Short mmCIF file of C-alpha atoms in Angstrom, two decimals:
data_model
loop_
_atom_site.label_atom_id
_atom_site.label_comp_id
_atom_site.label_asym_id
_atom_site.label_seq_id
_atom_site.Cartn_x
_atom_site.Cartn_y
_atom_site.Cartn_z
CA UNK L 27 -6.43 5.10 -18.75
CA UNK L 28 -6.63 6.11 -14.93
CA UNK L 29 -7.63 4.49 -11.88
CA UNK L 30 -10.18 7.03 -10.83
CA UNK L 31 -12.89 6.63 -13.15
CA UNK L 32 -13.24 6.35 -16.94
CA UNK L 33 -10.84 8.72 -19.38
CA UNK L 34 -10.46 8.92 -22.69
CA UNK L 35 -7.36 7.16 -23.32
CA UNK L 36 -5.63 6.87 -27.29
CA UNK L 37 -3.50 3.47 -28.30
CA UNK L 38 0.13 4.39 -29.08
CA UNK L 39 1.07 5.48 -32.92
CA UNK L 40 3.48 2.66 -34.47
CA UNK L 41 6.03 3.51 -37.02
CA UNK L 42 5.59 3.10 -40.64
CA UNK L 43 1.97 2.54 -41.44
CA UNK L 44 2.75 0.13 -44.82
CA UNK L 45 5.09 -1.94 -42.72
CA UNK L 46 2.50 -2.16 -39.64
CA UNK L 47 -0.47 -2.95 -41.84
CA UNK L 48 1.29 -5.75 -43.33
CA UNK L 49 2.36 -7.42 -40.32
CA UNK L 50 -0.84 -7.56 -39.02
CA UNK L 51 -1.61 -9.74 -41.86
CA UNK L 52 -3.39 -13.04 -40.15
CA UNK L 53 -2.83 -16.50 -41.91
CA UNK L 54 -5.76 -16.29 -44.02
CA UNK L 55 -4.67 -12.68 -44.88
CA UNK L 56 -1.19 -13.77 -46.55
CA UNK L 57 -2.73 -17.26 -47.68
CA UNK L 58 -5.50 -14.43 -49.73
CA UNK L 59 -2.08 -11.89 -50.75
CA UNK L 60 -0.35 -15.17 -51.79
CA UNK L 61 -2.69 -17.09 -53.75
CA UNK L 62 -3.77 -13.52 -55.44
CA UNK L 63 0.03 -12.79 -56.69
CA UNK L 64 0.39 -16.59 -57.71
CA UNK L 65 -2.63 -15.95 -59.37
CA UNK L 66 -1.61 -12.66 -61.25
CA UNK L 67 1.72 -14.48 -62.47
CA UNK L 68 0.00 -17.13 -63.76
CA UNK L 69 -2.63 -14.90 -65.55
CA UNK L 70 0.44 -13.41 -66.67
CA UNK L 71 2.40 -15.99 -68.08
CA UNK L 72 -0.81 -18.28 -69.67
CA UNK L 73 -2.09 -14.98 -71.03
CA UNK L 74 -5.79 -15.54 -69.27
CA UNK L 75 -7.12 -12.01 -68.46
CA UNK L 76 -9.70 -13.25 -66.23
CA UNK L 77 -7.26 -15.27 -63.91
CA UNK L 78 -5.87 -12.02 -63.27
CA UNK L 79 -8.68 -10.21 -62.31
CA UNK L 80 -9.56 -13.09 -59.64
CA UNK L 81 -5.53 -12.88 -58.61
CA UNK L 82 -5.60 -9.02 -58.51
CA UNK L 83 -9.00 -9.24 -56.03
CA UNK L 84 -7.54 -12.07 -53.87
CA UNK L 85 -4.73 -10.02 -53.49
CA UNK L 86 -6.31 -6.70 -52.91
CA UNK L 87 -8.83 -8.11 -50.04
CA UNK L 88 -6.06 -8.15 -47.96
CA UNK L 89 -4.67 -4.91 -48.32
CA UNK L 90 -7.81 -3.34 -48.82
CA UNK L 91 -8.80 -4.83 -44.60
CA UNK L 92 -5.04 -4.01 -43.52
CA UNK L 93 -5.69 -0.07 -44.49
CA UNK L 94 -9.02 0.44 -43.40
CA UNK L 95 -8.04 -1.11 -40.09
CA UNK L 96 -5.13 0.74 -39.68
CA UNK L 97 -6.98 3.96 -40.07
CA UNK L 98 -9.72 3.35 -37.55
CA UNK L 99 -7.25 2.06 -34.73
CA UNK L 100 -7.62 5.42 -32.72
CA UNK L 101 -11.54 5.71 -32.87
CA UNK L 102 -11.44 3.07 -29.44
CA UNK L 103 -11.09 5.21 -25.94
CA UNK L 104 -10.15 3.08 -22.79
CA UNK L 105 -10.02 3.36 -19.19
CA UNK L 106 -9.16 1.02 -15.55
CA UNK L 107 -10.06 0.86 -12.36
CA UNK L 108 -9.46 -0.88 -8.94
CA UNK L 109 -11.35 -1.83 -6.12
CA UNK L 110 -9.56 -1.71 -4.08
CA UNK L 111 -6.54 0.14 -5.14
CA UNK L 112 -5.16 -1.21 -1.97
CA UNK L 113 -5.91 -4.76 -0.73
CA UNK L 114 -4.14 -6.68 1.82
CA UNK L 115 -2.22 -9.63 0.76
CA UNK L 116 -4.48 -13.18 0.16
CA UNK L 117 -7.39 -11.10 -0.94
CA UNK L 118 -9.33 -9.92 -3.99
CA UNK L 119 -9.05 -6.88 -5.77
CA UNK L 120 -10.95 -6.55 -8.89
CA UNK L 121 -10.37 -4.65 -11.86
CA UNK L 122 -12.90 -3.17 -14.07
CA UNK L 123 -11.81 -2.34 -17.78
CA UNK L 124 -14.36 -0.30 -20.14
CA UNK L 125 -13.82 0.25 -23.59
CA UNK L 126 -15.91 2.86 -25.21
CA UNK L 127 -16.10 3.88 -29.06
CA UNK L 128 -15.62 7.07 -29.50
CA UNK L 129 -16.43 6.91 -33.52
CA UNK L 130 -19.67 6.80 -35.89
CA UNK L 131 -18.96 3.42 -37.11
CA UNK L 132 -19.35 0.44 -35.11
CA UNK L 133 -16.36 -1.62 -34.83
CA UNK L 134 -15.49 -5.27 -35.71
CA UNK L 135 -14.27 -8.06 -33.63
CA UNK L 136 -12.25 -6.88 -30.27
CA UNK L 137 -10.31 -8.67 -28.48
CA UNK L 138 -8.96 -6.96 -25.06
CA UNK L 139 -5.64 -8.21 -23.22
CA UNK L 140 -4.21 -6.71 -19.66
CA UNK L 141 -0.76 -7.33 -18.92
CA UNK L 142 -0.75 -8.63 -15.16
CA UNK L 143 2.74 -9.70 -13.00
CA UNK L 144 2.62 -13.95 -13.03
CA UNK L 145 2.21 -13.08 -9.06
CA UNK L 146 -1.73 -11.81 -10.01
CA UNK L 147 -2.71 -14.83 -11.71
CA UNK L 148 -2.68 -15.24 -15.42
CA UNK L 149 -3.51 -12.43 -17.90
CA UNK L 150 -6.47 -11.52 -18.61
CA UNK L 151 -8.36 -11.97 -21.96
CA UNK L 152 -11.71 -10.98 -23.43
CA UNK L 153 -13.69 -10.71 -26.84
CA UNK L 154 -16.15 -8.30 -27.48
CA UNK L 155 -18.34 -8.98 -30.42
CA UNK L 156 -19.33 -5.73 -32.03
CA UNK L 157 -19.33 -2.21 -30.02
CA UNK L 158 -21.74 -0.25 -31.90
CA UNK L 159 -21.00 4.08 -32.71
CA UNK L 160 -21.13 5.49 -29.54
CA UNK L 161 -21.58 2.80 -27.59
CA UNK L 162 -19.49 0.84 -24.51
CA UNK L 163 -18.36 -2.28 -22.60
CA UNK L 164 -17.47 -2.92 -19.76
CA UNK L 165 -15.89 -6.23 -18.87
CA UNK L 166 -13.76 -7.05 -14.84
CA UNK L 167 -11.27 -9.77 -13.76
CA UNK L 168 -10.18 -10.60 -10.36
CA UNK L 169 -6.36 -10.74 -9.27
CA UNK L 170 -4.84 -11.92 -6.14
CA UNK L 171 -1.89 -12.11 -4.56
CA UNK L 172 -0.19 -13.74 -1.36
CA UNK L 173 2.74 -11.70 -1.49
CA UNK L 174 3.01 -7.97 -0.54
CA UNK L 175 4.12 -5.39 -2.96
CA UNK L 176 3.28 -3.01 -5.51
CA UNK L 177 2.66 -4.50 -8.48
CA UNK L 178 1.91 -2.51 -11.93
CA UNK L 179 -1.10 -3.50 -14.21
CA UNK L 180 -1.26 -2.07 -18.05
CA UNK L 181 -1.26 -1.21 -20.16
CA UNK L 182 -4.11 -2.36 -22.00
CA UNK L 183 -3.77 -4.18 -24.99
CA UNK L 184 -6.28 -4.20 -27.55
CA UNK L 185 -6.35 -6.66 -31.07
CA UNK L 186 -8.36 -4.95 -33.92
CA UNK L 187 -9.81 -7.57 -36.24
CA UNK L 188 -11.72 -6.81 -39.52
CA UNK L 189 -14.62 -8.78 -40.56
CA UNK L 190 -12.98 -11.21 -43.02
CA UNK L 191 -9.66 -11.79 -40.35
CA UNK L 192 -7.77 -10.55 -43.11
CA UNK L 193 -5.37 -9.01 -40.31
CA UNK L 194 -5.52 -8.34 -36.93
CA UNK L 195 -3.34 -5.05 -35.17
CA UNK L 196 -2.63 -4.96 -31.66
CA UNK L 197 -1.89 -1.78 -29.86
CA UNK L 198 -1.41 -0.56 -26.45
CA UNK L 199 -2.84 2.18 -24.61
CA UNK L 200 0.03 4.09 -22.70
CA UNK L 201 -1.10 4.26 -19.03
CA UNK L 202 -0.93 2.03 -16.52
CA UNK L 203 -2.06 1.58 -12.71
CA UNK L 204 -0.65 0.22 -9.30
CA UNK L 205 -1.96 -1.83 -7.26
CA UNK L 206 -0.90 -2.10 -3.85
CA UNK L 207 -0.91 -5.32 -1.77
CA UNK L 208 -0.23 -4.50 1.88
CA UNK L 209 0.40 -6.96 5.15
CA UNK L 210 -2.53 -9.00 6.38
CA UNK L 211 -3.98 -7.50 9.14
CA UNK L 212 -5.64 -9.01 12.23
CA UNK L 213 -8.12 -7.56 14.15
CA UNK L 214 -6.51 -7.50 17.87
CA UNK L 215 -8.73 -7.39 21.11
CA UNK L 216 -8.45 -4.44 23.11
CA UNK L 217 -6.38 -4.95 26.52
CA UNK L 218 -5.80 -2.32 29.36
CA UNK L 219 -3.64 0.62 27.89
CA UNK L 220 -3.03 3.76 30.13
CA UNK L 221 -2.57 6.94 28.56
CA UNK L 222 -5.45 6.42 25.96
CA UNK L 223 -7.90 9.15 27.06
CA UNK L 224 -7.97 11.79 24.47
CA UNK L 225 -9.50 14.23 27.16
CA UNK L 226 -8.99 17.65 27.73
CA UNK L 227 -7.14 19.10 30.96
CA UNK L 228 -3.91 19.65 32.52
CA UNK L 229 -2.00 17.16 31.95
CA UNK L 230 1.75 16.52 31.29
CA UNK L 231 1.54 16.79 27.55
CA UNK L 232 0.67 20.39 27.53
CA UNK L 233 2.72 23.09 27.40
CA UNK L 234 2.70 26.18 28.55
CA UNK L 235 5.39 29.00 28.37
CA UNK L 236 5.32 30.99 31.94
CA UNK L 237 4.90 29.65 35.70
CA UNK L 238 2.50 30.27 38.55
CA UNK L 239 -0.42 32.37 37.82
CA UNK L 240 0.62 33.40 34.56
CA UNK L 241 1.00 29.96 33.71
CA UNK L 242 -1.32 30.57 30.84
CA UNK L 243 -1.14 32.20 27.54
CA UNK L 244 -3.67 34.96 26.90
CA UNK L 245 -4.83 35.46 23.46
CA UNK L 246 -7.62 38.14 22.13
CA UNK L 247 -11.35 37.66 22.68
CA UNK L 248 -12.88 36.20 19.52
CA UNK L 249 -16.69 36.18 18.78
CA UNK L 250 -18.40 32.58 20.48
CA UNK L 251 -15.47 32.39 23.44
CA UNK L 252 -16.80 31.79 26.73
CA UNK L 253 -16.65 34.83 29.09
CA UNK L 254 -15.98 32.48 31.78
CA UNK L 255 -12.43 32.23 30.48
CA UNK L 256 -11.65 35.83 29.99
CA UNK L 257 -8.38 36.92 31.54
CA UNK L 258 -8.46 39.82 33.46
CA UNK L 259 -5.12 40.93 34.54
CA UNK L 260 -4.03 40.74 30.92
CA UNK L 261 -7.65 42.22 29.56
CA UNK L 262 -5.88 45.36 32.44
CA UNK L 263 -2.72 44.94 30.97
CA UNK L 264 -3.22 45.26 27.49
CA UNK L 265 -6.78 47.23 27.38
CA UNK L 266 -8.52 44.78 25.74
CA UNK L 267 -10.98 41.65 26.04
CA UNK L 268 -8.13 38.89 26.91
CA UNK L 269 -9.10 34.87 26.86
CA UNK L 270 -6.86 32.37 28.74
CA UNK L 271 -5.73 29.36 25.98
CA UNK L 272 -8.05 26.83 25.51
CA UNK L 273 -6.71 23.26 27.37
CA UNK L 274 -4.43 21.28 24.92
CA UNK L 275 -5.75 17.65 24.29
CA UNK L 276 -3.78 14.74 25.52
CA UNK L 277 -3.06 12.21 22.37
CA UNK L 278 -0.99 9.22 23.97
CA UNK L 279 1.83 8.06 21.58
CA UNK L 280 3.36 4.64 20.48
CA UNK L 281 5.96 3.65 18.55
CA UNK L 282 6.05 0.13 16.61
CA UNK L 283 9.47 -0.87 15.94
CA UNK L 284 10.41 -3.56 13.16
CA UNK L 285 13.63 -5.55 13.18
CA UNK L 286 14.33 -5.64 9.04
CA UNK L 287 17.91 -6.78 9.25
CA UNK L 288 18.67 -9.45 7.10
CA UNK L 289 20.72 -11.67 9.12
CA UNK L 290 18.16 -11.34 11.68
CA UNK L 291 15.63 -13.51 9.91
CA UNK L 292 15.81 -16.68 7.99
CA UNK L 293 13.39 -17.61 5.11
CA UNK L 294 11.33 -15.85 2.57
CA UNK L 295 7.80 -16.37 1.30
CA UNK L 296 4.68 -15.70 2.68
CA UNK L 297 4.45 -18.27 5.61
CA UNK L 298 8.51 -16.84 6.47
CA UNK L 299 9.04 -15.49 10.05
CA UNK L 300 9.67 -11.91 8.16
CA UNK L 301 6.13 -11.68 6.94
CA UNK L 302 5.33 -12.73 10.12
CA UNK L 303 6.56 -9.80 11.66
CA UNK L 304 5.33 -7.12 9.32
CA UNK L 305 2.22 -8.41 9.28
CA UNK L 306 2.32 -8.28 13.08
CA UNK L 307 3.81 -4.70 12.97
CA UNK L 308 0.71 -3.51 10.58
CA UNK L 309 -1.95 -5.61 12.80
CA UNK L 310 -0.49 -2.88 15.63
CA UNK L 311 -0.12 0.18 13.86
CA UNK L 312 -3.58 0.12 12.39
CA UNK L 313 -4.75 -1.18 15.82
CA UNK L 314 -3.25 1.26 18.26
CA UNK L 315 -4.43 4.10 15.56
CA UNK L 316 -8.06 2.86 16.53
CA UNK L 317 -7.55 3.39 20.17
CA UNK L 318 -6.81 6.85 19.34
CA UNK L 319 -2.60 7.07 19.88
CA UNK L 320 -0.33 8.79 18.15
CA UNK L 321 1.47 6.20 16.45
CA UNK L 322 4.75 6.28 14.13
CA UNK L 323 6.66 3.29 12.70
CA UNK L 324 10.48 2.40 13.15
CA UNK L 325 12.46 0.05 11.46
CA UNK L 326 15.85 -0.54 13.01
CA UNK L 327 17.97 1.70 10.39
CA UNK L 328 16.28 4.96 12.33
CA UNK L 329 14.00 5.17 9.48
CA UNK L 330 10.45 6.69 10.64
CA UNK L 331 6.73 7.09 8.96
CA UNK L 332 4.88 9.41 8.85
CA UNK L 333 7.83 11.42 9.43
CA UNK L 334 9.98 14.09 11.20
CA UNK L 335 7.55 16.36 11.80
CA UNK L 336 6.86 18.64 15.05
CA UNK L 337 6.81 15.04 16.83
CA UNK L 338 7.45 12.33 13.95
CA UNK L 339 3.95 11.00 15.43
CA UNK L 340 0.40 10.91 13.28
CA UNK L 341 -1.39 13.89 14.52
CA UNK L 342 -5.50 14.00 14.16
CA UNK L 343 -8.02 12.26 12.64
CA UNK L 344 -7.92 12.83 9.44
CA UNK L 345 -4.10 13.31 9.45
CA UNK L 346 -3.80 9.57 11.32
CA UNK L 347 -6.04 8.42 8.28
CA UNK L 348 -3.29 9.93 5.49
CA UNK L 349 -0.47 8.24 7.92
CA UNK L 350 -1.91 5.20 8.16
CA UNK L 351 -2.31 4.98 4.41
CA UNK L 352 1.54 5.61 4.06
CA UNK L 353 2.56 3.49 6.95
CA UNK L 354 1.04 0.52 4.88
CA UNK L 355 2.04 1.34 1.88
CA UNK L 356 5.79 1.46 3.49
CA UNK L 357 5.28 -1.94 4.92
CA UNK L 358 3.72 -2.90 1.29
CA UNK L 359 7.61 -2.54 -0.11
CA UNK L 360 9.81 -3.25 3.25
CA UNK L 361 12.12 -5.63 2.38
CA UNK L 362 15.62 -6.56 4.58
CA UNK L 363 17.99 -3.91 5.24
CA UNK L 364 21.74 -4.21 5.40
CA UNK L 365 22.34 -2.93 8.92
CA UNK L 366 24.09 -4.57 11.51
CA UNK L 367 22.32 -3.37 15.03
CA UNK L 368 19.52 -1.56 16.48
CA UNK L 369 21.59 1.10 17.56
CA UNK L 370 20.09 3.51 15.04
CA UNK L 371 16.62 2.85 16.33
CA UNK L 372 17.56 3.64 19.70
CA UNK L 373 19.19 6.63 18.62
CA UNK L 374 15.76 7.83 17.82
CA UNK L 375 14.27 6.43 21.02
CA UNK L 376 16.81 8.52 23.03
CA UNK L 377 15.23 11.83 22.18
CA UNK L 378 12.27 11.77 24.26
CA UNK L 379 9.79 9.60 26.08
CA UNK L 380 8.00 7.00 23.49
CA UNK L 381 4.79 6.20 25.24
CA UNK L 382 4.07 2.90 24.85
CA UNK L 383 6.55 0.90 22.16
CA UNK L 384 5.65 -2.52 20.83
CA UNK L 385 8.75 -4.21 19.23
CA UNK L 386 8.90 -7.32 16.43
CA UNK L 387 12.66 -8.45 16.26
CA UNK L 388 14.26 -11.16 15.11
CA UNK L 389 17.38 -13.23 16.72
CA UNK L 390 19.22 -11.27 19.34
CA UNK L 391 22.69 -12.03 20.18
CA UNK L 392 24.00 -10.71 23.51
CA UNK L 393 24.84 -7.31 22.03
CA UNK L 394 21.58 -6.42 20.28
CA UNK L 395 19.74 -7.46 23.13
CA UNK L 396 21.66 -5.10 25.34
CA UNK L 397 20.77 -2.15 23.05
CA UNK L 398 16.95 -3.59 22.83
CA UNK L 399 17.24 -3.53 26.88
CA UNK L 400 18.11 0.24 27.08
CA UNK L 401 15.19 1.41 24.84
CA UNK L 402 13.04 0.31 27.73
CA UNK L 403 14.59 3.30 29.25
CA UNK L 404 12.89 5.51 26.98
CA UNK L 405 9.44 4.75 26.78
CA UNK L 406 6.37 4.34 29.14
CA UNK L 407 5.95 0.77 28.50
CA UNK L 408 7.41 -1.58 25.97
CA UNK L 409 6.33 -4.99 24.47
CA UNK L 410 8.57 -7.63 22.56
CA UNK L 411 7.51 -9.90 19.98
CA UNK L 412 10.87 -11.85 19.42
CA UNK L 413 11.20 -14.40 16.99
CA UNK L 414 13.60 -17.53 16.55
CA UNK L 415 14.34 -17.88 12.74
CA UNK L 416 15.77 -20.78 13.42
CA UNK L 417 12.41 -22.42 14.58
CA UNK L 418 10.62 -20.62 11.79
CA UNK L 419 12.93 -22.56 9.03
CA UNK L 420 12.03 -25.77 10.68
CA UNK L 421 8.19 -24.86 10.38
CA UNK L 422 5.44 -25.20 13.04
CA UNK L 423 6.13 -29.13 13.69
CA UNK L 424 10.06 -28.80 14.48
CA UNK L 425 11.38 -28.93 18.35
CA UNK L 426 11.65 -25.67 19.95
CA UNK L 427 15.40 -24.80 20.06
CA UNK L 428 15.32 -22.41 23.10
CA UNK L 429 17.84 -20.29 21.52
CA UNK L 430 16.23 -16.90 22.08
CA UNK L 431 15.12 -17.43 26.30
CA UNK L 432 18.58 -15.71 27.42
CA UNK L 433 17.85 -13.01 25.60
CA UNK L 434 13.98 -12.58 26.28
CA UNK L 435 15.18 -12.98 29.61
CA UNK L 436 17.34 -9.96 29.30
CA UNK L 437 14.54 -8.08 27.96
CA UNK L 438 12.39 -8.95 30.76
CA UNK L 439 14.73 -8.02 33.48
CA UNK L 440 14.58 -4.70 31.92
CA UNK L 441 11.10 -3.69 31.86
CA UNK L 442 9.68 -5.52 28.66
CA UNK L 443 6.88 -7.30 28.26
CA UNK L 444 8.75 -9.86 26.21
CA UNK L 445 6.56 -12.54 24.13
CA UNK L 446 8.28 -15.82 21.95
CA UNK L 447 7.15 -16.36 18.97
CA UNK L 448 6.85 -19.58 17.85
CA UNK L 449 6.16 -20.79 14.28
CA UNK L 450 2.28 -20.50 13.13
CA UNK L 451 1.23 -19.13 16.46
CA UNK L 452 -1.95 -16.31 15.60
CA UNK L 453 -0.92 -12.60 16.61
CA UNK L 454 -4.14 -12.51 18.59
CA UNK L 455 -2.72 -15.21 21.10
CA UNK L 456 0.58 -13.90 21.33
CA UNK L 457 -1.53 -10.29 22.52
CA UNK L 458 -3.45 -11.86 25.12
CA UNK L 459 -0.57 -13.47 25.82
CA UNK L 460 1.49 -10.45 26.64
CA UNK L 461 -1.62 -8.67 28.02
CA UNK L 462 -1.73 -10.98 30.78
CA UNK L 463 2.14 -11.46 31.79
CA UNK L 464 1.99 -7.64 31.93
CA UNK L 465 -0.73 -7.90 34.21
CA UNK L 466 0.49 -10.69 36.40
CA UNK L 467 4.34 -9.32 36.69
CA UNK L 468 3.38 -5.67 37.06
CA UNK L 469 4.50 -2.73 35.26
CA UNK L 470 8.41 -2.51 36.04
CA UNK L 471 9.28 1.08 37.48
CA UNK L 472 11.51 2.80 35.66
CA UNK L 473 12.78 6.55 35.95
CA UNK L 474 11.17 9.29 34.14
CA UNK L 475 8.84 6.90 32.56
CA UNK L 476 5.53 8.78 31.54
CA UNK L 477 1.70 7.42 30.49
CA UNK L 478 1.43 5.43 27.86
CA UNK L 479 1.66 2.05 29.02
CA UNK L 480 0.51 -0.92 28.44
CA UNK L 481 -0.90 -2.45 31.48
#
């Protein structure tokens, strides 16, 4: 079975046909094989012929259905797929099963059975009648689930009954498929982000190998360039038609940065501060992505999606559309790491200017919220979503404990746009939210800061 589309698909051989026959037997199949050898060594014993024909047919039926059953298992071709493969958690996927027989005889009763996780809702059953030679059903179920993850689905199980349910065989196809539950994602309004134009022109992004004049690089003419750019002290120098290199186009970056350390959050299930933040963190990535950055994901162990490439960033269109894919299914499958700081984050940070970086993080104590402070060093702008686990456990009607303002405090004096997050507060809020305390404190200067703001 595959996920794409329909494909032939063959149920799994069992061992020792005699033995499997017979333990397909149904009730009414042994009651039959029982009553017909009671009946055989009773014929026996009293001597009455015709008692033993009746026991030797009630005791054949049976075997007779277990046999020709057996031997028409593999004439029934399967196949699954999802729509959505990948659905965000709390919604529907739905899964479409078709069962297609591939024989010339029609086949009896079927009874169809997909094994789902408990988390999908219960497991699926359905009865098909009679599939005639040739022919094909096609039945669907919906699954759900509030919980992230990748969960597997198969194989398919199918029961083979004969028309007297003298015995009934179950067998399972061998393939299975994933399905792939990823953060909930709110749409975010669009605030004032500098940097964004994707342009063409000089800008500090490019670069360019010489200085001055021959602050370009030449390449050869090709057929279609405009003569307007032709080069001609290097078309002198080298004796041919010389262009100058088209302008580079300016792709502002951001980095999202999520706090998985364990100790850092309190909690689990879907309503836990956790989920809060990587929900948050995908609302952002997919987000900036349609605003047209550059955008790459950070947890705090210095781990980074898409990758280490040239940049470690999503590059075009089509390659932020691949990235984006495997930046949710990362945060399908995040779970809590076992590091102690941020430290290995910033490590990262350190190695050139960030653009714009958007933060989720959990409880800070004095020393993580010093190393949180001195990524605002490295990037153009930076915004804090900080959460108080403690306020979290206690759910949206507890007191606020305060616990985390020294330490958003710190972040503020800083540079960052630092936002509390209390328990059951929307995402969209908390943006607007930070949207407008950036624009009523005012960018914070900071040395060798470049575009890429927020602000």
């Amino acid at each position: 079975m595959a996920a794409g589309g329909p494909q032939p698909a063959q149920p799994e051989e069992g061992k020792g046909s005699i033995r499997t026959a017979l333990a397909g037997l149904t009730t009414r199949g042994r009651s039959f094989l029982a009553a017909g050898i009671a009946a055989a060594v009773c014929a026996y014993v009293l001597g009455q012929s015709d008692l033993l024909r009746v026991g030797l047919l009630l005791a054949v039926l049976p075997l007779v259905c277990a046999t020709v059953l057996y031997r028409t298992r593999y004439r029934v071709a399967g196949s699954r797929r999802l729509s959505p493969a990948r659905v965000p958690a709390s919604s529907e996927a739905r899964v479409h099963l078709r069962m297609d027989n591939v024989s010339r005889l029609p086949t009896g009763l079927l009874m169809l059975q997909d094994r789902v996780p408990y988390v999908l809702g219960p497991r699926p059953r359905f009865v098909l009648d009679r599939v005639e030679a040739g022919g094909r059903r096609e039945v669907s179920y919906r699954v759900r689930s509030d919980l992230r993850g990748r969960y597997p689905l198969g194989p398919l199980q199918l029961r083979l009954t004969d028309p007297f349910g003298m015995c009934e065989l179950t067998r399972s196809f061998s393939t299975h498929d994933t399905l792939t539950v990823i953060p909930r994602v709110e749409a975010l309004p669009a605030v004032r982000l500098t940097g964004e134009a994707k342009g063409y022109g000089d800008g500090r992004h490019r670069s360019l190998a010489l200085a001055g004049e021959d602050d370009v690089i030449p390449r050869g003419y090709r057929h279609g360039d405009d003569l307007r750019r032709v080069h001609w002290r290097s078309t002198a120098r080298y004796g041919e038609l010389m262009v100058r290199r088209e302008e580079q186009p300016q792709r502002a970056r951001c980095t999202v940065l999520l706090d998985t350390r364990a100790h850092a959050f309190r909690g689990a299930g879907p309503d836990s501060a956790f989920e809060w933040a990587v929900s948050g963190t995908a609302s952002a990535l997919v987000h900036m992505l349609e605003r047209g950055f550059s955008v790459r994901l950070l947890t705090d162990t210095g781990n980074s999606v898409p990758g280490e490439g040239s940049d470690g960033f999503a590059g075009a269109s089509q390659e932020s559309a691949d990235a984006a894919g495997l930046m949710m299914d990362t945060l399908a499958v995040i779970d809590h790491s076992d590091g102690g700081g941020l430290s290995p984050a910033y490590e990262v940070l350190r190695g050139g200017n960030e653009g714009l970086l958007i933060a989720f993080l959990g409880d800070l104590d004095e020393e993580q919220a010093t190393v949180a402070a001195k990524m605002r060093q490295r990037s153009g702008a930076a915004v804090a979503f900080v959460l108080d686990s403690t306020a979290w456990a206690q759910g949206p009607g507890g007191p606020p404990t305060g616990s985390g303002d020294e330490r958003i405090q710190m972040l503020r004096e800083a540079g960052w746009t630092a936002v509390a997050v209390p328990p059951g507060v929307a995402l969209v809020d908390l943006w607007r939210q930070a949207d407008h305390l950036r624009a009523s404190t005012g960018p914070a200067p900071v040395a060798g800061t470049t575009t890429g703001g927020w602000g």
